[in-house]
Every structure is written in structure tokens, then in C-alpha cells.
């Protein structure tokens, strides 16, 4: 006889309030995305307004730099409009960014699709968090395990839930979105129902061959060794050519269609200036929103019981959250930027070849912050330097050994590789082995595969491809 009984099981569910979601992702937003978010908040919340009543000398970068330098007679600082890379800085009176710089973003495109699903509130919340983690190519910027670590402690989310959210995200347009790497991105595209519309995908064996290449043999395909590839796939030359033609029609960077080149519109979040005590970082007032509570509404609510105007009191709390999160975002970016500048002082004096090794963990330990926080504070955040406007991520890179026993940063090594390739004979381009030998002559001893990795990071094609391109020209 079956017995039925009631049993209570304690459990927790992920319930992120709008304020907490805002706090988690505020650092991730670029300047343009932050402006969009604030504009929406201003339109929806009458208690929040822009603080236009700020004296110009309070937001003058020159004044801020002087305030940080106790010397009463600092060196003359280079005016903002004379610094290289200053083209991207907007004046305070022109704080509203041009409409042309505000296309429909990838985030908006994906959130629009998410809103049309029948996913639960919990799944929507997790999928939104993953959308905020996508890089400009549409790849997931952090491993799911790392994302799980920075979720609120009371969320009690597990890795399986994040994987389910990732699968939901990967079902959206554009195909390949939410992948962890290129192999997964291309494989996802080959699984789309619409792939059968391509003539090359009409043959099932060709499609299966293309999927196998993307999943396991992309390195062989890139190496241009058809014999080894045919051997690994157990297929004939005709099928391999058809599979390769199909792969070439895929998009390895599905998010780029929504990305405007950073150099076309980047507004520096911070500005680096030379003072007597060294390189100093100040916030760019043109990129930092100034918000405040509407004084009239706040005074009215102060004289009323909360129960009489519950809706307005809720909006007052939301406005305070927004102001606090924006201020915290600015403070974190400034602290992280100054720490970066302190570590990379040689770069600002000598240029990219003087970049030293630096990892997120160093800055995180120095400031007492989590590595994921440093990652957010440096993603799509830009710094105006004597060598142009650069993303903060640009200043990080692992070290490689040199003959002297010191270490050079990956960025410095990449600068050497870029220079060597730019000076090479186009008819006889340098192979990775030749680049390795030339670097060794300059005291940088690294393996050939490391040279290949850095060359690929610079989006420089292999020597065989560069030679073919030179022939076509």
C-alpha cells in the first residue's frame, strides 16, 4: 500500500531585485551603454535629474590633477585638446552623444528576443546576466564557473542553471552568439535549421564534415594542410573543399555587426596627465554623468507619510540606488586606472615596447577587490594617454622571459612582432620561426607557438596567407 505524505524542504531561489542587478552590471557598461541606461532612468523617474548646477572649475580636469599634486607650482600639463587621441572627447556642453553613435546594441537585440520567450523569471535573470558578459564578438567573456562565483551569496544558483541559461542565449539571433570560443561559435551556426539553405550544406556528408572540422580540427584547417585534414576526417578532396567553402560562409564574430569601431566614437573614461609627482589619472567629466535627487519632490515626500505616496517613495529609493551605483562605478574605475598607471609608468614615458607584465590578480590584490571586479572595470573603459585612447584591458598581459632574466609583457612582444611584420618583404613574409629568431636577437626568447599565439592575437595572418595576399595585390 502506497503512503502519501507532505514534506517541507527548505530552499532558496534566485531573486535579484532591479537595484541589485543594476549594481552587479553597472561596472560592465561602456560609457555609451551607461548613458542609455541613465537616460531611461531619467525618463521613468521624476525624482532623478541631472546635476547641471556644477561650477566648471569643479569638473575641470586640470583642477583635479592639481588637487592630486600637493606641489604649489606643478609642471605645465598638456591641454586636453593637444593630447594625441583627444578626438574622441566631447565637451561638457555637448554631453549628449550624437544619435549616429547609438545604434541598436547587441544587448538590446538579445534582450528583445528574451522578452518574447516564455522563460521563468529566474531563467530570464540568469540569461540577462550572461548577455551582460558577452564581449564585442558575441562570445561569453568569462567561464560559467567564474560567473557563478560573483553571483550574490544568497542566490544559490548552480552551474546547471547557468548552462541552461547559456543554451537559451545560444538559441537567439545571431547564430553562434553566447559561445565560449570560435570552435563552439561555428559549431552552433552549423546546427541552425537555416544552414540547410546554403548550397554547400545540402549534402549531409559535407555538413557533417564541416561540423567535425569546427568541433575538432580548426587548427589543422588554419594550418592549410589538406592532406593531414583528409586523413583525420577520412574523406576525399571534393568533400573537404565543399566543407571548407561552407565554413568560410560562417561568421566567426557574430556580435561585430552591432559593434561600432571603438576608435570611431570612444569617449575616454579617464585622462592621464604628467605632473611633478608622476603620471596622474583624473576622471573625464565629459564621460561621467552627474545626477541628483529632485529637491522639490524630496522635500514634499519628507513631509508626508510613506504610506500616502508609496510609489514615489519607491522611486526615491531607486534614484538613490542609481546615484550611489554611478558614484561607485566612477570611484572604482578611477582607483583601478591609477593602479594601472602606477604599474605601467614606463609605457607612458617610452611607449608600447616598454609595457611591463601585469595581470588582473595584481591589481585586485593591491586594491582589495575581486578579479571579476577588475575585469568589469577595465572592459570597454578607455584611457586617454600620450599614445592615443586605449582600452584599460590593453595594459594587461602575462610576462615572457628575456635573455637578461627579466620579463617583457605580452603587449611589448606584440609591439615588436607588429613592427617586424610591417617592415618585412611582402614577397617573402616572415614565418613564425623567423619571427622567433628575430625576437631572440633582441633578447626576447620565446617559443614558436607563443609567437603564433601573439600573431593571431594581433589578427596577423600566417606567412603563407600574407604571401598569397601580396600576390593577389
CSV table of C-alpha atoms in Angstrom, one decimal:
chain,number,residue,atom,x,y,z
A,1,UNK,CA,0.0,0.0,0.0
A,2,UNK,CA,1.4,3.4,-1.0
A,3,UNK,CA,1.6,6.0,1.6
A,4,UNK,CA,1.3,9.7,0.7
A,5,UNK,CA,2.7,12.4,2.9
A,6,UNK,CA,3.5,16.1,2.8
A,7,UNK,CA,7.2,17.1,3.3
A,8,UNK,CA,8.6,20.6,3.7
A,9,UNK,CA,12.0,21.2,2.1
A,10,UNK,CA,13.9,24.4,2.8
A,11,UNK,CA,15.4,26.0,-0.3
A,12,UNK,CA,16.5,29.3,-1.8
A,13,UNK,CA,15.7,30.8,-5.1
A,14,UNK,CA,17.5,33.5,-7.1
A,15,UNK,CA,15.6,36.7,-6.7
A,16,UNK,CA,17.7,39.6,-7.8
A,17,UNK,CA,16.0,43.0,-7.3
A,18,UNK,CA,16.4,45.6,-10.0
A,19,UNK,CA,18.7,47.5,-7.7
A,20,UNK,CA,21.0,44.5,-7.2
A,21,UNK,CA,21.0,43.7,-10.9
A,22,UNK,CA,22.0,47.3,-11.6
A,23,UNK,CA,24.8,47.1,-9.0
A,24,UNK,CA,26.2,43.9,-10.5
A,25,UNK,CA,26.4,45.0,-14.0
A,26,UNK,CA,27.0,48.8,-13.7
A,27,UNK,CA,30.7,48.3,-14.0
A,28,UNK,CA,30.3,46.2,-17.1
A,29,UNK,CA,28.6,49.0,-19.0
A,30,UNK,CA,30.5,51.1,-21.5
A,31,UNK,CA,30.1,54.9,-21.4
A,32,UNK,CA,27.5,54.8,-24.2
A,33,UNK,CA,25.6,52.0,-22.5
A,34,UNK,CA,25.7,53.8,-19.2
A,35,UNK,CA,24.3,57.0,-20.9
A,36,UNK,CA,21.5,55.0,-22.4
A,37,UNK,CA,20.7,53.4,-19.0
A,38,UNK,CA,20.7,56.8,-17.3
A,39,UNK,CA,18.5,58.4,-20.0
A,40,UNK,CA,16.0,55.7,-19.5
A,41,UNK,CA,16.1,56.1,-15.7
A,42,UNK,CA,15.6,59.9,-16.1
A,43,UNK,CA,12.6,59.4,-18.3
A,44,UNK,CA,11.0,57.0,-15.9
A,45,UNK,CA,11.8,58.5,-12.5
A,46,UNK,CA,10.8,62.1,-11.8
A,47,UNK,CA,12.9,62.2,-8.6
A,48,UNK,CA,16.1,61.7,-10.5
A,49,UNK,CA,17.6,64.6,-12.5
A,50,UNK,CA,20.9,65.7,-14.0
A,51,UNK,CA,23.0,67.9,-11.8
A,52,UNK,CA,23.7,70.8,-14.2
A,53,UNK,CA,24.4,73.2,-11.3
A,54,UNK,CA,28.1,72.4,-11.0
A,55,UNK,CA,30.8,75.0,-11.2
A,56,UNK,CA,33.1,74.5,-14.2
A,57,UNK,CA,36.2,74.6,-12.0
A,58,UNK,CA,34.9,71.7,-10.0
A,59,UNK,CA,34.9,69.4,-13.1
A,60,UNK,CA,38.0,70.8,-14.8
A,61,UNK,CA,40.5,68.0,-15.3
A,62,UNK,CA,43.3,70.5,-14.8
A,63,UNK,CA,42.0,71.4,-11.4
A,64,UNK,CA,41.6,67.8,-10.4
A,65,UNK,CA,45.1,67.0,-11.5
A,66,UNK,CA,46.4,69.9,-9.5
A,67,UNK,CA,44.4,68.9,-6.4
A,68,UNK,CA,46.1,65.5,-6.5
A,69,UNK,CA,49.5,67.1,-6.7
A,70,UNK,CA,50.4,68.9,-3.5
A,71,UNK,CA,53.2,70.9,-5.2
A,72,UNK,CA,52.0,74.6,-5.4
A,73,UNK,CA,53.9,75.0,-8.8
A,74,UNK,CA,53.4,71.9,-10.9
A,75,UNK,CA,54.8,71.5,-14.3
A,76,UNK,CA,52.7,72.7,-17.2
A,77,UNK,CA,50.3,70.0,-18.2
A,78,UNK,CA,49.4,69.3,-21.8
A,79,UNK,CA,46.0,70.8,-22.6
A,80,UNK,CA,43.3,68.1,-23.3
A,81,UNK,CA,42.8,69.1,-26.9
A,82,UNK,CA,46.5,68.9,-27.6
A,83,UNK,CA,47.0,65.3,-26.4
A,84,UNK,CA,47.1,62.5,-29.0
A,85,UNK,CA,43.9,60.6,-29.1
A,86,UNK,CA,41.8,63.5,-27.9
A,87,UNK,CA,39.5,63.5,-30.9
A,88,UNK,CA,37.1,61.2,-29.0
A,89,UNK,CA,36.5,63.6,-26.1
A,90,UNK,CA,33.3,65.5,-26.0
A,91,UNK,CA,33.0,68.9,-24.4
A,92,UNK,CA,30.9,69.3,-21.2
A,93,UNK,CA,28.3,71.4,-23.0
A,94,UNK,CA,28.0,68.7,-25.7
A,95,UNK,CA,27.4,65.9,-23.2
A,96,UNK,CA,24.7,64.2,-25.2
A,97,UNK,CA,26.3,61.8,-27.6
A,98,UNK,CA,25.3,62.0,-31.3
A,99,UNK,CA,22.4,59.7,-32.4
A,100,UNK,CA,24.7,58.2,-35.0
A,101,UNK,CA,26.8,56.8,-32.2
A,102,UNK,CA,23.8,55.0,-30.7
A,103,UNK,CA,22.9,52.1,-33.0
A,104,UNK,CA,20.7,49.3,-31.7
A,105,UNK,CA,23.1,47.4,-29.5
A,106,UNK,CA,23.7,43.7,-29.3
A,107,UNK,CA,22.4,43.7,-25.8
A,108,UNK,CA,19.1,45.4,-26.8
A,109,UNK,CA,18.8,43.0,-29.7
A,110,UNK,CA,19.2,40.0,-27.4
A,111,UNK,CA,17.0,41.3,-24.6
A,112,UNK,CA,14.2,41.9,-27.1
A,113,UNK,CA,14.3,38.3,-28.0
A,114,UNK,CA,14.5,37.2,-24.4
A,115,UNK,CA,11.3,39.2,-23.7
A,116,UNK,CA,9.5,37.1,-26.3
A,117,UNK,CA,10.3,33.8,-24.7
A,118,UNK,CA,8.2,32.0,-22.0
A,119,UNK,CA,11.2,31.6,-19.7
A,120,UNK,CA,10.7,31.9,-16.0
A,121,UNK,CA,11.8,35.0,-14.1
A,122,UNK,CA,14.7,33.1,-12.7
A,123,UNK,CA,15.9,32.0,-16.2
A,124,UNK,CA,15.4,35.5,-17.6
A,125,UNK,CA,17.5,36.9,-14.8
A,126,UNK,CA,20.4,34.5,-15.4
A,127,UNK,CA,20.2,34.9,-19.1
A,128,UNK,CA,20.4,38.7,-18.7
A,129,UNK,CA,23.5,38.3,-16.6
A,130,UNK,CA,25.1,36.2,-19.4
A,131,UNK,CA,24.1,38.8,-22.0
A,132,UNK,CA,26.0,41.4,-19.9
A,133,UNK,CA,29.0,39.1,-20.0
A,134,UNK,CA,29.3,39.0,-23.8
A,135,UNK,CA,32.3,40.6,-25.5
A,136,UNK,CA,32.2,42.7,-28.7
A,137,UNK,CA,32.4,39.5,-30.8
A,138,UNK,CA,29.4,37.9,-29.1
A,139,UNK,CA,31.5,35.4,-27.1
A,140,UNK,CA,30.9,34.8,-23.4
A,141,UNK,CA,33.7,36.8,-21.8
A,142,UNK,CA,34.0,34.7,-18.6
A,143,UNK,CA,33.7,31.0,-17.9
A,144,UNK,CA,30.4,30.0,-16.3
A,145,UNK,CA,32.3,28.8,-13.2
A,146,UNK,CA,33.7,32.3,-12.7
A,147,UNK,CA,30.3,34.0,-13.2
A,148,UNK,CA,28.9,31.7,-10.6
A,149,UNK,CA,31.5,32.9,-8.1
A,150,UNK,CA,30.5,36.6,-8.3
A,151,UNK,CA,26.7,36.0,-8.1
A,152,UNK,CA,25.3,37.1,-4.7
A,153,UNK,CA,25.8,34.6,-1.9
A,154,UNK,CA,22.1,34.3,-1.3
A,155,UNK,CA,21.4,33.5,-4.9
A,156,UNK,CA,22.1,29.8,-4.5
A,157,UNK,CA,22.4,29.3,-8.3
A,158,UNK,CA,24.2,26.3,-9.6
A,159,UNK,CA,26.2,25.6,-12.7
A,160,UNK,CA,23.4,23.6,-14.3
A,161,UNK,CA,21.1,26.6,-14.2
A,162,UNK,CA,23.8,28.7,-15.8
A,163,UNK,CA,24.3,26.1,-18.5
A,164,UNK,CA,20.5,26.1,-19.2
A,165,UNK,CA,20.6,29.9,-19.4
A,166,UNK,CA,23.5,29.7,-21.8
A,167,UNK,CA,21.6,27.3,-24.0
A,168,UNK,CA,18.7,29.7,-24.1
A,169,UNK,CA,21.0,32.5,-25.1
A,170,UNK,CA,22.6,30.4,-27.8
A,171,UNK,CA,19.2,29.8,-29.4
A,172,UNK,CA,18.9,33.6,-30.2
A,173,UNK,CA,19.9,35.5,-33.3
A,174,UNK,CA,22.6,36.0,-34.5
A,175,UNK,CA,23.6,32.3,-34.8
A,176,UNK,CA,26.7,31.5,-32.8
A,177,UNK,CA,26.0,34.0,-30.0
A,178,UNK,CA,27.0,33.1,-26.5
A,179,UNK,CA,29.8,30.7,-27.5
A,180,UNK,CA,32.9,30.2,-25.3
A,181,UNK,CA,35.3,30.1,-28.3
A,182,UNK,CA,35.4,30.1,-32.1
A,183,UNK,CA,35.0,26.3,-32.4
A,184,UNK,CA,31.8,26.4,-30.4
A,185,UNK,CA,30.6,29.5,-32.3
A,186,UNK,CA,31.0,27.9,-35.7
A,187,UNK,CA,29.5,24.6,-34.5
A,188,UNK,CA,26.4,26.4,-33.2
A,189,UNK,CA,26.0,28.1,-36.6
A,190,UNK,CA,26.2,24.7,-38.4
A,191,UNK,CA,23.4,23.4,-36.1
A,192,UNK,CA,21.0,26.1,-37.1
A,193,UNK,CA,18.0,24.9,-39.2
A,194,UNK,CA,18.6,27.7,-41.7
A,195,UNK,CA,22.0,26.3,-42.6
A,196,UNK,CA,20.4,23.9,-45.0
A,197,UNK,CA,19.6,26.9,-47.3
A,198,UNK,CA,23.2,27.2,-48.2
A,199,UNK,CA,24.1,25.1,-51.3
A,200,UNK,CA,27.2,23.6,-49.6
A,201,UNK,CA,25.1,22.3,-46.7
A,202,UNK,CA,22.6,20.5,-48.9
A,203,UNK,CA,24.8,17.4,-48.9
A,204,UNK,CA,24.5,15.7,-45.4
A,205,UNK,CA,28.1,14.3,-45.6
A,206,UNK,CA,29.5,17.7,-46.4
A,207,UNK,CA,27.6,19.3,-43.4
A,208,UNK,CA,28.8,16.5,-41.1
A,209,UNK,CA,32.4,17.0,-42.3
A,210,UNK,CA,32.2,20.8,-41.7
A,211,UNK,CA,30.8,20.2,-38.2
A,212,UNK,CA,33.7,17.8,-37.4
A,213,UNK,CA,36.2,20.3,-38.6
A,214,UNK,CA,34.8,23.1,-36.5
A,215,UNK,CA,34.5,20.9,-33.4
A,216,UNK,CA,37.9,19.3,-33.5
A,217,UNK,CA,40.2,20.3,-36.4
A,218,UNK,CA,40.1,24.1,-36.7
A,219,UNK,CA,43.9,24.3,-36.1
A,220,UNK,CA,44.5,21.9,-39.0
A,221,UNK,CA,42.2,23.9,-41.3
A,222,UNK,CA,44.0,27.1,-40.3
A,223,UNK,CA,47.4,25.5,-41.0
A,224,UNK,CA,46.4,24.9,-44.6
A,225,UNK,CA,47.4,21.2,-44.6
A,226,UNK,CA,44.7,19.5,-46.6
A,227,UNK,CA,46.5,16.1,-46.6
A,228,UNK,CA,46.5,15.8,-42.8
A,229,UNK,CA,43.0,17.1,-42.7
A,230,UNK,CA,41.7,14.5,-45.1
A,231,UNK,CA,43.5,11.8,-43.1
A,232,UNK,CA,41.9,13.0,-39.9
A,233,UNK,CA,38.4,13.2,-41.4
A,234,UNK,CA,38.7,10.1,-43.6
A,235,UNK,CA,37.1,12.0,-46.6
A,236,UNK,CA,38.0,12.8,-50.1
A,237,UNK,CA,39.3,16.1,-51.5
A,238,UNK,CA,36.0,17.1,-53.1
A,239,UNK,CA,34.1,16.8,-49.8
A,240,UNK,CA,36.8,18.6,-47.9
A,241,UNK,CA,36.7,21.5,-50.4
A,242,UNK,CA,32.9,21.7,-50.0
A,243,UNK,CA,33.1,21.6,-46.2
A,244,UNK,CA,35.8,24.4,-46.2
A,245,UNK,CA,33.7,26.5,-48.5
A,246,UNK,CA,30.7,26.1,-46.1
A,247,UNK,CA,32.8,27.1,-43.1
A,248,UNK,CA,34.1,30.2,-44.9
A,249,UNK,CA,30.5,31.4,-45.2
A,250,UNK,CA,30.0,31.3,-41.4
A,251,UNK,CA,30.6,34.3,-39.2
A,252,UNK,CA,33.4,33.8,-36.5
A,253,UNK,CA,32.4,37.1,-34.8
A,254,UNK,CA,28.6,37.2,-34.8
A,255,UNK,CA,28.5,40.2,-32.4
A,256,UNK,CA,30.6,42.5,-34.6
A,257,UNK,CA,27.6,43.5,-36.7
A,258,UNK,CA,26.3,45.5,-33.7
A,259,UNK,CA,29.7,46.9,-32.7
A,260,UNK,CA,30.9,50.3,-34.0
A,261,UNK,CA,34.7,50.5,-34.1
A,262,UNK,CA,35.9,51.9,-30.8
A,263,UNK,CA,38.2,54.4,-32.5
A,264,UNK,CA,35.1,55.9,-34.2
A,265,UNK,CA,33.4,57.1,-31.0
A,266,UNK,CA,35.3,56.1,-27.9
A,267,UNK,CA,35.0,58.7,-25.1
A,268,UNK,CA,37.8,58.2,-22.6
A,269,UNK,CA,36.6,57.5,-19.1
A,270,UNK,CA,39.8,58.7,-17.6
A,271,UNK,CA,42.7,61.0,-18.7
A,272,UNK,CA,46.3,60.6,-17.8
A,273,UNK,CA,48.5,63.7,-17.3
A,274,UNK,CA,52.1,64.3,-16.3
A,275,UNK,CA,52.6,66.1,-13.0
A,276,UNK,CA,55.7,66.6,-10.8
A,277,UNK,CA,54.9,63.5,-8.8
A,278,UNK,CA,54.5,61.3,-11.9
A,279,UNK,CA,51.6,60.3,-14.1
A,280,UNK,CA,48.2,61.1,-12.6
A,281,UNK,CA,44.7,59.9,-13.6
A,282,UNK,CA,41.6,62.1,-13.5
A,283,UNK,CA,38.0,61.3,-14.5
A,284,UNK,CA,36.9,62.7,-17.8
A,285,UNK,CA,34.0,65.0,-16.8
A,286,UNK,CA,32.5,64.6,-20.3
A,287,UNK,CA,32.0,60.8,-19.7
A,288,UNK,CA,30.9,60.9,-16.1
A,289,UNK,CA,27.2,61.6,-15.6
A,290,UNK,CA,26.2,64.0,-12.7
A,291,UNK,CA,23.0,63.1,-11.1
A,292,UNK,CA,21.0,64.3,-8.0
A,293,UNK,CA,17.6,63.9,-6.3
A,294,UNK,CA,15.0,66.4,-7.3
A,295,UNK,CA,14.9,68.7,-4.3
A,296,UNK,CA,11.3,69.8,-4.6
A,297,UNK,CA,9.9,66.2,-4.7
A,298,UNK,CA,12.3,65.1,-1.9
A,299,UNK,CA,11.1,68.0,0.3
A,300,UNK,CA,7.4,67.1,-0.4
A,301,UNK,CA,8.0,63.4,0.5
A,302,UNK,CA,9.8,64.4,3.6
A,303,UNK,CA,6.7,66.0,5.0
A,304,UNK,CA,4.4,63.1,4.1
A,305,UNK,CA,3.9,59.6,5.5
A,306,UNK,CA,5.4,56.9,3.3
A,307,UNK,CA,2.1,55.1,3.1
A,308,UNK,CA,0.5,58.1,1.4
A,309,UNK,CA,3.0,58.1,-1.5
A,310,UNK,CA,4.4,54.6,-1.6
A,311,UNK,CA,5.1,54.8,-5.3
A,312,UNK,CA,7.1,58.0,-5.1
A,313,UNK,CA,9.0,56.7,-2.1
A,314,UNK,CA,10.0,53.6,-4.1
A,315,UNK,CA,11.2,55.9,-6.9
A,316,UNK,CA,13.2,57.9,-4.4
A,317,UNK,CA,14.9,54.8,-3.3
A,318,UNK,CA,15.6,53.8,-6.9
A,319,UNK,CA,17.1,57.2,-7.6
A,320,UNK,CA,19.4,56.9,-4.6
A,321,UNK,CA,20.5,53.5,-5.8
A,322,UNK,CA,21.3,54.9,-9.3
A,323,UNK,CA,23.3,57.8,-7.9
A,324,UNK,CA,25.2,55.5,-5.5
A,325,UNK,CA,26.0,52.9,-8.2
A,326,UNK,CA,27.2,55.6,-10.7
A,327,UNK,CA,29.4,57.1,-8.0
A,328,UNK,CA,30.8,53.7,-7.0
A,329,UNK,CA,31.4,52.9,-10.7
A,330,UNK,CA,33.4,56.2,-11.2
A,331,UNK,CA,35.4,55.6,-8.0
A,332,UNK,CA,36.3,52.0,-8.9
A,333,UNK,CA,37.3,53.0,-12.5
A,334,UNK,CA,39.5,55.8,-11.1
A,335,UNK,CA,41.2,53.6,-8.5
A,336,UNK,CA,41.8,50.8,-11.0
A,337,UNK,CA,43.1,53.2,-13.6
A,338,UNK,CA,45.6,54.9,-11.2
A,339,UNK,CA,46.8,51.5,-10.1
A,340,UNK,CA,47.4,50.5,-13.7
A,341,UNK,CA,49.2,53.8,-14.4
A,342,UNK,CA,51.5,53.2,-11.4
A,343,UNK,CA,52.4,49.8,-12.7
A,344,UNK,CA,52.9,50.9,-16.3
A,345,UNK,CA,54.7,54.2,-15.8
A,346,UNK,CA,57.3,53.2,-18.3
A,347,UNK,CA,54.7,52.8,-21.0
A,348,UNK,CA,53.5,56.5,-20.6
A,349,UNK,CA,57.1,57.7,-21.0
A,350,UNK,CA,58.5,55.4,-23.6
A,351,UNK,CA,55.6,53.7,-25.5
A,352,UNK,CA,54.2,50.2,-26.1
A,353,UNK,CA,57.5,48.5,-26.2
A,354,UNK,CA,58.1,49.4,-22.6
A,355,UNK,CA,54.9,47.8,-21.4
A,356,UNK,CA,55.5,45.5,-18.4
A,357,UNK,CA,53.8,42.3,-17.5
A,358,UNK,CA,50.6,42.9,-15.5
A,359,UNK,CA,47.7,40.6,-14.6
A,360,UNK,CA,44.3,41.3,-13.1
A,361,UNK,CA,45.3,39.5,-9.9
A,362,UNK,CA,48.0,42.1,-9.1
A,363,UNK,CA,45.6,45.0,-9.3
A,364,UNK,CA,42.9,43.1,-7.4
A,365,UNK,CA,45.3,42.2,-4.6
A,366,UNK,CA,46.6,45.8,-4.4
A,367,UNK,CA,43.1,47.3,-4.2
A,368,UNK,CA,41.4,44.6,-2.2
A,369,UNK,CA,38.9,43.8,-4.9
A,370,UNK,CA,37.8,40.6,-6.7
A,371,UNK,CA,39.4,39.8,-10.1
A,372,UNK,CA,36.0,39.8,-11.7
A,373,UNK,CA,35.5,43.4,-10.5
A,374,UNK,CA,38.8,44.5,-12.1
A,375,UNK,CA,37.7,42.7,-15.3
A,376,UNK,CA,34.5,44.7,-15.3
A,377,UNK,CA,36.2,48.0,-14.5
A,378,UNK,CA,38.6,47.5,-17.5
A,379,UNK,CA,36.2,46.2,-20.1
A,380,UNK,CA,35.1,48.8,-22.6
A,381,UNK,CA,36.6,51.6,-20.4
A,382,UNK,CA,39.0,53.9,-22.2
A,383,UNK,CA,42.0,55.9,-21.1
A,384,UNK,CA,43.4,59.0,-22.9
A,385,UNK,CA,47.2,58.6,-23.0
A,386,UNK,CA,50.1,60.3,-24.8
A,387,UNK,CA,49.9,57.4,-27.2
A,388,UNK,CA,46.2,57.7,-28.0
A,389,UNK,CA,42.9,56.4,-26.5
A,390,UNK,CA,43.3,52.9,-25.3
A,391,UNK,CA,41.1,50.4,-23.6
A,392,UNK,CA,42.2,49.6,-20.0
A,393,UNK,CA,42.4,45.9,-20.9
A,394,UNK,CA,45.3,46.9,-23.2
A,395,UNK,CA,47.6,47.3,-20.2
A,396,UNK,CA,47.3,43.7,-19.1
A,397,UNK,CA,49.3,40.8,-20.3
A,398,UNK,CA,51.4,37.9,-19.0
A,399,UNK,CA,55.1,38.1,-18.9
A,400,UNK,CA,57.6,36.2,-21.1
A,401,UNK,CA,61.3,35.6,-20.3
A,402,UNK,CA,64.1,37.6,-21.8
A,403,UNK,CA,67.9,36.8,-22.0
A,404,UNK,CA,68.6,39.3,-19.2
A,405,UNK,CA,66.5,37.3,-16.8
A,406,UNK,CA,63.8,40.0,-16.7
A,407,UNK,CA,60.4,39.6,-18.3
A,408,UNK,CA,58.6,41.5,-21.0
A,409,UNK,CA,54.9,41.9,-21.3
A,410,UNK,CA,52.9,40.2,-24.0
A,411,UNK,CA,51.9,43.7,-25.2
A,412,UNK,CA,55.5,44.7,-25.6
A,413,UNK,CA,56.3,41.5,-27.5
A,414,UNK,CA,53.3,42.0,-29.7
A,415,UNK,CA,54.5,45.5,-30.5
A,416,UNK,CA,57.8,44.0,-31.7
A,417,UNK,CA,56.0,41.4,-33.8
A,418,UNK,CA,53.8,44.1,-35.3
A,419,UNK,CA,56.8,46.2,-36.2
A,420,UNK,CA,58.7,43.3,-37.7
A,421,UNK,CA,55.7,42.3,-39.9
A,422,UNK,CA,55.2,45.9,-41.0
A,423,UNK,CA,58.9,46.1,-42.1
A,424,UNK,CA,59.0,42.6,-43.8
A,425,UNK,CA,59.4,42.0,-47.5
A,426,UNK,CA,55.8,41.3,-48.7
A,427,UNK,CA,57.0,38.9,-51.3
A,428,UNK,CA,58.9,36.9,-48.6
A,429,UNK,CA,56.9,37.3,-45.4
A,430,UNK,CA,58.5,36.2,-42.1
A,431,UNK,CA,57.4,32.8,-40.8
A,432,UNK,CA,56.7,32.3,-37.1
A,433,UNK,CA,60.0,30.6,-36.8
A,434,UNK,CA,61.8,33.6,-38.3
A,435,UNK,CA,59.9,36.0,-36.1
A,436,UNK,CA,61.0,33.8,-33.1
A,437,UNK,CA,64.7,34.1,-34.2
A,438,UNK,CA,64.4,37.9,-34.7
A,439,UNK,CA,62.9,38.3,-31.3
A,440,UNK,CA,65.7,36.3,-29.8
A,441,UNK,CA,68.2,38.7,-31.4
A,442,UNK,CA,66.5,41.4,-29.5
A,443,UNK,CA,66.8,39.5,-26.2
A,444,UNK,CA,63.3,38.1,-26.1
A,445,UNK,CA,63.4,34.3,-26.0
A,446,UNK,CA,60.0,32.7,-26.6
A,447,UNK,CA,58.7,29.5,-28.3
A,448,UNK,CA,57.5,29.5,-31.8
A,449,UNK,CA,54.0,28.5,-30.7
A,450,UNK,CA,54.0,31.6,-28.4
A,451,UNK,CA,54.9,33.8,-31.4
A,452,UNK,CA,52.0,32.2,-33.3
A,453,UNK,CA,49.6,32.9,-30.4
A,454,UNK,CA,50.7,36.6,-30.2
A,455,UNK,CA,50.5,36.9,-34.0
A,456,UNK,CA,46.9,35.6,-34.0
A,457,UNK,CA,46.0,38.0,-31.2
A,458,UNK,CA,47.2,40.8,-33.4
A,459,UNK,CA,45.0,39.4,-36.2
A,460,UNK,CA,48.0,39.0,-38.4
A,461,UNK,CA,47.6,36.2,-40.9
A,462,UNK,CA,50.2,33.4,-41.2
A,463,UNK,CA,53.1,33.9,-43.6
A,464,UNK,CA,51.6,31.7,-46.3
A,465,UNK,CA,48.4,33.8,-46.3
A,466,UNK,CA,50.3,37.1,-46.3
A,467,UNK,CA,52.3,35.9,-49.2
A,468,UNK,CA,49.1,34.9,-51.1
A,469,UNK,CA,47.6,38.3,-50.3
A,470,UNK,CA,50.7,40.1,-51.6
A,471,UNK,CA,50.5,38.0,-54.8
A,472,UNK,CA,46.8,39.0,-55.3
A,473,UNK,CA,47.7,42.6,-54.9
